[in-house]
mmCIF file of C-alpha atoms in Angstrom:
data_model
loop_
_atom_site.group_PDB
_atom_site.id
_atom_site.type_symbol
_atom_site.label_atom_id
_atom_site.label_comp_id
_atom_site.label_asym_id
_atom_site.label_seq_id
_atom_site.Cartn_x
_atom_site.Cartn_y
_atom_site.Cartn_z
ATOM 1 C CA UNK A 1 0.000 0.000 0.000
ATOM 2 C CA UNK A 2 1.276 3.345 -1.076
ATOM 3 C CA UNK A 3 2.494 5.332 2.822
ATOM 4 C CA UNK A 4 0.938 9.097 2.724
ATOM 5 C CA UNK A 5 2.847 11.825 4.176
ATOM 6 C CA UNK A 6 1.539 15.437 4.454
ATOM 7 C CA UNK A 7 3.992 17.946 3.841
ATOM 8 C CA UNK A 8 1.563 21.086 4.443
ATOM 9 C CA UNK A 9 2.084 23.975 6.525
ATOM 10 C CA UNK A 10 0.464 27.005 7.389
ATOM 11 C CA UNK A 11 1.506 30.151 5.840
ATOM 12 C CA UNK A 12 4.248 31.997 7.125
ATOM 13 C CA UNK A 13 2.296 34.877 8.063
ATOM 14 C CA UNK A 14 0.675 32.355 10.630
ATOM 15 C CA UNK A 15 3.072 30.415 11.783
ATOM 16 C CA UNK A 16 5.226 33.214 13.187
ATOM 17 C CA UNK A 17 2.572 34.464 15.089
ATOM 18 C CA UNK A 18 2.167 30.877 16.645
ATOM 19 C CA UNK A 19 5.558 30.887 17.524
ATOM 20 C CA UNK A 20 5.047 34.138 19.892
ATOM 21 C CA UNK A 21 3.172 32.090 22.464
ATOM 22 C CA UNK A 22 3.943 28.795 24.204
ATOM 23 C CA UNK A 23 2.474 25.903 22.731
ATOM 24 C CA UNK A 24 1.922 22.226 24.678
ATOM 25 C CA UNK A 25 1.582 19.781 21.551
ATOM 26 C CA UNK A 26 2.704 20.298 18.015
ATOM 27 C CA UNK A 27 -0.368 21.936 16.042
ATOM 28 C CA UNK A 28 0.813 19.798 13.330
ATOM 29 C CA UNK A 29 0.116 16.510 15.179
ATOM 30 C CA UNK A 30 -3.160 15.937 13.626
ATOM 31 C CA UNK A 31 -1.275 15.476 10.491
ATOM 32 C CA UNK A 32 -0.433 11.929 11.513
ATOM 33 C CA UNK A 33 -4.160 10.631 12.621
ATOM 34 C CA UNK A 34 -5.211 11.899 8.853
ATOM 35 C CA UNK A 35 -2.338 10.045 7.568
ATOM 36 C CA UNK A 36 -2.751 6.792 9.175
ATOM 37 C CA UNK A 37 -7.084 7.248 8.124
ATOM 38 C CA UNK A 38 -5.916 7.472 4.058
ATOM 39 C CA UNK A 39 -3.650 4.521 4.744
ATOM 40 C CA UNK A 40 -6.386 2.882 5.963
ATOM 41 C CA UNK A 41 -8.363 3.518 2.836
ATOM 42 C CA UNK A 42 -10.365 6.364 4.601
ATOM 43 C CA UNK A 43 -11.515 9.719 2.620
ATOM 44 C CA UNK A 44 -10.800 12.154 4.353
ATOM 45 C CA UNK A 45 -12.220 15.904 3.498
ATOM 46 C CA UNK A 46 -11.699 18.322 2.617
ATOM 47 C CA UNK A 47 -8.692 17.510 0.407
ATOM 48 C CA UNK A 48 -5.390 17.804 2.130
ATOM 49 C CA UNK A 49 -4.081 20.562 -0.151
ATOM 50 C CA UNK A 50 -7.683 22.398 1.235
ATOM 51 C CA UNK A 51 -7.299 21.758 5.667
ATOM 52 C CA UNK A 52 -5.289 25.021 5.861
ATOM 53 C CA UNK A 53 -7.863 26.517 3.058
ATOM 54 C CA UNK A 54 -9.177 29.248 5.705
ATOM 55 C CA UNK A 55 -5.243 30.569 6.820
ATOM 56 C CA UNK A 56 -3.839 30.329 3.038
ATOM 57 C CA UNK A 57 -7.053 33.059 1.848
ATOM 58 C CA UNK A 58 -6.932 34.812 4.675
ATOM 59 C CA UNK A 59 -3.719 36.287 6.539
ATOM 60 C CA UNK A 60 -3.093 36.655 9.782
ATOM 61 C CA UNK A 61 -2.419 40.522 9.562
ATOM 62 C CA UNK A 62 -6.027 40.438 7.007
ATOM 63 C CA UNK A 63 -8.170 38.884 9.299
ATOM 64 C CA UNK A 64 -10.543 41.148 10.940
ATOM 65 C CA UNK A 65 -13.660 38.903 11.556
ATOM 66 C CA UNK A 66 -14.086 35.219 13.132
ATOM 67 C CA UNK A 67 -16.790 33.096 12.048
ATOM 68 C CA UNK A 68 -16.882 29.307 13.382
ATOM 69 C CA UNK A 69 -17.583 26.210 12.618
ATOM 70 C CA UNK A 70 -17.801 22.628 13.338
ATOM 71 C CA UNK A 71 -16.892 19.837 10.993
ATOM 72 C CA UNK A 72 -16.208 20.139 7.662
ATOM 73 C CA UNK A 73 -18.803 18.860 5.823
ATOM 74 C CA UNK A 74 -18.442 14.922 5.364
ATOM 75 C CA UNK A 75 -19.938 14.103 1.941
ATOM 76 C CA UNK A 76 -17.355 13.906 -0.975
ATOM 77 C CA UNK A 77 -16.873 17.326 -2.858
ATOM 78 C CA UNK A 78 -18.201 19.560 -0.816
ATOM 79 C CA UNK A 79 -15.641 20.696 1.977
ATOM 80 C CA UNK A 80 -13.170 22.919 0.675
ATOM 81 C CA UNK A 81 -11.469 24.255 4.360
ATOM 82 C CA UNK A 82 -13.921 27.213 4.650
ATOM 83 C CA UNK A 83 -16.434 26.940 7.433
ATOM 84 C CA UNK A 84 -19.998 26.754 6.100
ATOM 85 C CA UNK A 85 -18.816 26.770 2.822
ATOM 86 C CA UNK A 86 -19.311 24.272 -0.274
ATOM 87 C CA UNK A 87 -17.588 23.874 -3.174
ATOM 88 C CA UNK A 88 -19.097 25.631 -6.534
ATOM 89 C CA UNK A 89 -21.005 23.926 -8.344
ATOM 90 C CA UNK A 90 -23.095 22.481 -5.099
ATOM 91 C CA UNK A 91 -26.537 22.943 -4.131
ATOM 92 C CA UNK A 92 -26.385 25.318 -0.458
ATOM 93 C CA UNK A 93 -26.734 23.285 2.775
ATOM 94 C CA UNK A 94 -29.642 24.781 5.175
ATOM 95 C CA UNK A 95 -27.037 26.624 7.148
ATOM 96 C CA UNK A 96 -25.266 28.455 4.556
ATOM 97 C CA UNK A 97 -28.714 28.805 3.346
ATOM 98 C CA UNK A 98 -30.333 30.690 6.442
ATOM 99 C CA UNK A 99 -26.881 32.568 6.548
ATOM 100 C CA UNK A 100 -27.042 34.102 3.139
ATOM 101 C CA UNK A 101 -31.316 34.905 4.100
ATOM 102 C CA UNK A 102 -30.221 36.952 7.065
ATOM 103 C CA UNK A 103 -27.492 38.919 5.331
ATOM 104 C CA UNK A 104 -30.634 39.601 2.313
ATOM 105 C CA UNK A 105 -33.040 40.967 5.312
ATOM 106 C CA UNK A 106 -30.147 42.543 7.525
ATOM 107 C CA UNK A 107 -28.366 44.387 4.089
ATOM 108 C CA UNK A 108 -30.964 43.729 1.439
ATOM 109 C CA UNK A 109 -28.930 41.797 -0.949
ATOM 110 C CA UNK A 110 -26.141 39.110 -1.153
ATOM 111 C CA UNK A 111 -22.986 40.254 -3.315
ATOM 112 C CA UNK A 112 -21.599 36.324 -3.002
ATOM 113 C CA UNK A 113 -24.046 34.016 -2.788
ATOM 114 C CA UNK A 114 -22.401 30.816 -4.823
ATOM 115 C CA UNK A 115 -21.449 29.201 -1.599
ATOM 116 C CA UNK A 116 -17.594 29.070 -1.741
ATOM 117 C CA UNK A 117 -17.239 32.206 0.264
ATOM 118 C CA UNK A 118 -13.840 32.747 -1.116
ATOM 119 C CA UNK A 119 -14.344 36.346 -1.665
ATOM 120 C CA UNK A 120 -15.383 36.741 2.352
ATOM 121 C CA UNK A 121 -11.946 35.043 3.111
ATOM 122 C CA UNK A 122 -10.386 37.496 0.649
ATOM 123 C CA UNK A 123 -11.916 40.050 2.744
ATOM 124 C CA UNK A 124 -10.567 39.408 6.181
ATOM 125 C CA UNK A 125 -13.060 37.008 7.445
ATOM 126 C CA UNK A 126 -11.713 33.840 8.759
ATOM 127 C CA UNK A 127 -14.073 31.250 7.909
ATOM 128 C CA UNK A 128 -12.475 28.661 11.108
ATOM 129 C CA UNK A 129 -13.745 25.057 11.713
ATOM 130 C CA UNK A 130 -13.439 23.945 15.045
ATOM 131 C CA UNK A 131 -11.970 20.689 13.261
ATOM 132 C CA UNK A 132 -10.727 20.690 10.430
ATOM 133 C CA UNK A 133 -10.870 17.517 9.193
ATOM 134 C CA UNK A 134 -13.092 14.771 8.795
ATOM 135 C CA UNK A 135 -13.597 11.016 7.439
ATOM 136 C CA UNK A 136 -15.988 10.623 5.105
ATOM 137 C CA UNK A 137 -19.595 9.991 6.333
ATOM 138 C CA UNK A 138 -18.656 10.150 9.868
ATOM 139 C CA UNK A 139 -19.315 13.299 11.355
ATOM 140 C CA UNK A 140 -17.107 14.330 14.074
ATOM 141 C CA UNK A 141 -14.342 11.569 13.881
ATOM 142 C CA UNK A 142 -11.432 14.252 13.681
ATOM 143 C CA UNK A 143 -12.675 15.980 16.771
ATOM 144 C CA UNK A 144 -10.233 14.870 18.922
ATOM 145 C CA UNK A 145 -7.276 13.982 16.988
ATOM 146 C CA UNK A 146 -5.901 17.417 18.284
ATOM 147 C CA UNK A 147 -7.278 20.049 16.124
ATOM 148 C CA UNK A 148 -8.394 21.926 19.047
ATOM 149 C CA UNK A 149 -4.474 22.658 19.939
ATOM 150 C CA UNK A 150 -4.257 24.723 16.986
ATOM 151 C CA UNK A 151 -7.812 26.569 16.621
ATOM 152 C CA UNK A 152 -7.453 27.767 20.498
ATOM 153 C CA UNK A 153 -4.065 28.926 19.139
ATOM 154 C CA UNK A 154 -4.806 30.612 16.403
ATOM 155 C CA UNK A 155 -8.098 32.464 18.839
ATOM 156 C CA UNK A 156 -5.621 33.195 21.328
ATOM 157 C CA UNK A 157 -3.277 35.068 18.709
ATOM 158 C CA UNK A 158 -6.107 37.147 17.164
ATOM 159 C CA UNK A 159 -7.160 38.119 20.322
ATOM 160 C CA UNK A 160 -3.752 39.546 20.865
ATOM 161 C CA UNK A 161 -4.001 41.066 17.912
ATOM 162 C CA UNK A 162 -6.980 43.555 18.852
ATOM 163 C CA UNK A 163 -10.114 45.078 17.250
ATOM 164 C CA UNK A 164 -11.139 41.807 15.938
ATOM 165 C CA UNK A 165 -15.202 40.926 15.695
ATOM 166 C CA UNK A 166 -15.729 37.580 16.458
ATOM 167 C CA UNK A 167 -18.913 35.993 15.998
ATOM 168 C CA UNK A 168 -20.153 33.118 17.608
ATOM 169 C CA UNK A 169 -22.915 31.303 16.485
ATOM 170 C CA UNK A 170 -24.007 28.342 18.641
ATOM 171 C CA UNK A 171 -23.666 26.540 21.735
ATOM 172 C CA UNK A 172 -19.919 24.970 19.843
ATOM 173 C CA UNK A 173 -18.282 28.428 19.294
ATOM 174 C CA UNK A 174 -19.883 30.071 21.945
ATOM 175 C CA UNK A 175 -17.048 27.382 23.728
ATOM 176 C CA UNK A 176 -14.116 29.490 23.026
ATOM 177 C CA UNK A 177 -15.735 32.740 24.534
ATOM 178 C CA UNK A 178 -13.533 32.521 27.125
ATOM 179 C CA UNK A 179 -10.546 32.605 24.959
ATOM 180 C CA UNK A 180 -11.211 35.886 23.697
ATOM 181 C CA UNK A 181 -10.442 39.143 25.583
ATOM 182 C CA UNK A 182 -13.470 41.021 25.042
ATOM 183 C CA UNK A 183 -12.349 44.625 26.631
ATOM 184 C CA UNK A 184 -9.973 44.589 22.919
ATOM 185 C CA UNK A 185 -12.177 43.021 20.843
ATOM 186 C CA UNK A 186 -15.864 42.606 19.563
ATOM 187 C CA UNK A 187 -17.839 39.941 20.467
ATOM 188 C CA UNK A 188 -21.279 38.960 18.558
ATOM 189 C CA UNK A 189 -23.330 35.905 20.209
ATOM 190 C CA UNK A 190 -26.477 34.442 18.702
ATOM 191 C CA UNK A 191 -27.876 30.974 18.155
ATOM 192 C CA UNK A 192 -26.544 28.168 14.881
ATOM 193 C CA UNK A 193 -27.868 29.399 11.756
ATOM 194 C CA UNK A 194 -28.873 25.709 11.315
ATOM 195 C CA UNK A 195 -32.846 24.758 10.580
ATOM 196 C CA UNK A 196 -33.120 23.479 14.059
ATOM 197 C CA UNK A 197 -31.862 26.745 15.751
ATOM 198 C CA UNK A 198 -32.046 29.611 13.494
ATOM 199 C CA UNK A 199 -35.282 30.862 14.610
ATOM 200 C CA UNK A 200 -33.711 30.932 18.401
ATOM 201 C CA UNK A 201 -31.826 33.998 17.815
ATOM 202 C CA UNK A 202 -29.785 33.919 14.356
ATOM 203 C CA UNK A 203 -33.045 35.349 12.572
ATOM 204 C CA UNK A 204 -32.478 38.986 13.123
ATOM 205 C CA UNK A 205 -29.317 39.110 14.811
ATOM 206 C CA UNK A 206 -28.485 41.588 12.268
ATOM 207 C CA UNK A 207 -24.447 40.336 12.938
ATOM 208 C CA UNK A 208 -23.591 41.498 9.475
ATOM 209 C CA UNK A 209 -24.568 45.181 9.610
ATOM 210 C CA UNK A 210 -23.113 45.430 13.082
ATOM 211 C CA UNK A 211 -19.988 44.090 11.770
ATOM 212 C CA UNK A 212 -19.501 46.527 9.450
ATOM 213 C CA UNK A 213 -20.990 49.468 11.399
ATOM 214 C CA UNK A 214 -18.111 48.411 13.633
ATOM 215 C CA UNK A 215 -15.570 48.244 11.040
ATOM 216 C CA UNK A 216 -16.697 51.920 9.751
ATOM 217 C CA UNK A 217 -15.831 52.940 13.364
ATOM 218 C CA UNK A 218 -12.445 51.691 13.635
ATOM 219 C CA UNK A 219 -11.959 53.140 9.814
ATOM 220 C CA UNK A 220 -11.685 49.357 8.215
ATOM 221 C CA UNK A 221 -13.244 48.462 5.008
ATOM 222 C CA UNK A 222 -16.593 46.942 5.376
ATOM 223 C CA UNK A 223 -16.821 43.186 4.301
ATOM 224 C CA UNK A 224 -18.877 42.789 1.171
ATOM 225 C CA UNK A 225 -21.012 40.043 2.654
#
């Protein structure tokens, strides 16, 4: 059987800001698991030249919003390392869905709506899984190959940084609250913008205007949602 070994990194711009703070485990050490799963015959999405997808379209000194989250999705050719997002080409899931529906009532109109969100990562808006890998068909099997070592990380870092809006969507990302000093940095709360909880709280939350009301205030370019 042919032996896979990733040889990906994040991009520089990252990685030297990881470096500035002390680390327990390797970030990299999910790496292996994913290996050992496509020796095993597992598919694993996204694509392994896609896992570091959200960092390689959007820079560390870019980034000025957080969105978050879970899996990637775990059907073949949809994950392509943005959170929420599908490839082109595929029909929106329900989330993206109710996502792009409260940016139409919040702005009155969608400039991306093909489901990539490429163009939002372009932007500054780090489109972070909470894992960010998975095995095809089983939801949640990379959640604790050590993902989380890296994604509290890379929080911790940005909130360092400053002036950065996170929003947290969800009982999941709502998780790394505490990870975030909030006297530096803008914090947005509602419920998932999934069919079973976007009526809780995401409908109307108006997150999207208030991001770039924000934005306007600190003299940033608004995000073309």
């Amino acid at each position: 059987m042919h032996k896979h070994n990733l040889d990906i990194k994040l991009p520089q711009s990252w990685e030297k800001e990881l470096k500035n703070i002390k680390l327990k485990d390797n970030i990299y050490s999910p790496l292996n698991q994913i290996c050992l799963d496509i020796n095993k015959g597992h598919d694993v999405y996204p694509p392994v030249d896609k896992i570091f997808n959200a960092f390689n379209l959007c820079s560390f000194d870019n980034t000025k919003v957080v969105i978050f989250g879970q899996d990637p999705y775990h059907q073949k050719g949809l994950a392509n390392g943005l959170a929420f997002a599908v490839n082109k080409g595929n029909k929106i899931p329900p989330s993206l869905r109710n996502i792009y529906k409260e940016i139409h009532d919040d702005l009155g109109f969608c400039y991306h709506n093909l489901g990539n969100l490429e163009e939002w990562a372009r932007q500054g808006v780090l489109l972070l899984n909470t894992s960010l890998s998975v095995i095809d068909s089983l939801p949640g099997s990379h959640s604790n190959i050590g993902w989380s070592m890296l994604i509290d990380s890379v929080i911790q870092i940005l909130s360092n940084k400053r002036d950065v809006i996170f929003l947290l969507w969800g009982s999941s990302s709502a998780e790394k609250e505490y990870l975030i000093d909030s006297e530096v940095n803008y914090v947005l709360k509602s419920s998932h913008p999934s069919p079973l909880s976007s009526y809780r709280g995401f409908f109307g939350c108006k997150h999207f205007s208030k991001t770039n009301d924000i934005l306007l205030n600190m003299n940033k370019s608004p995000i073309k949602w």
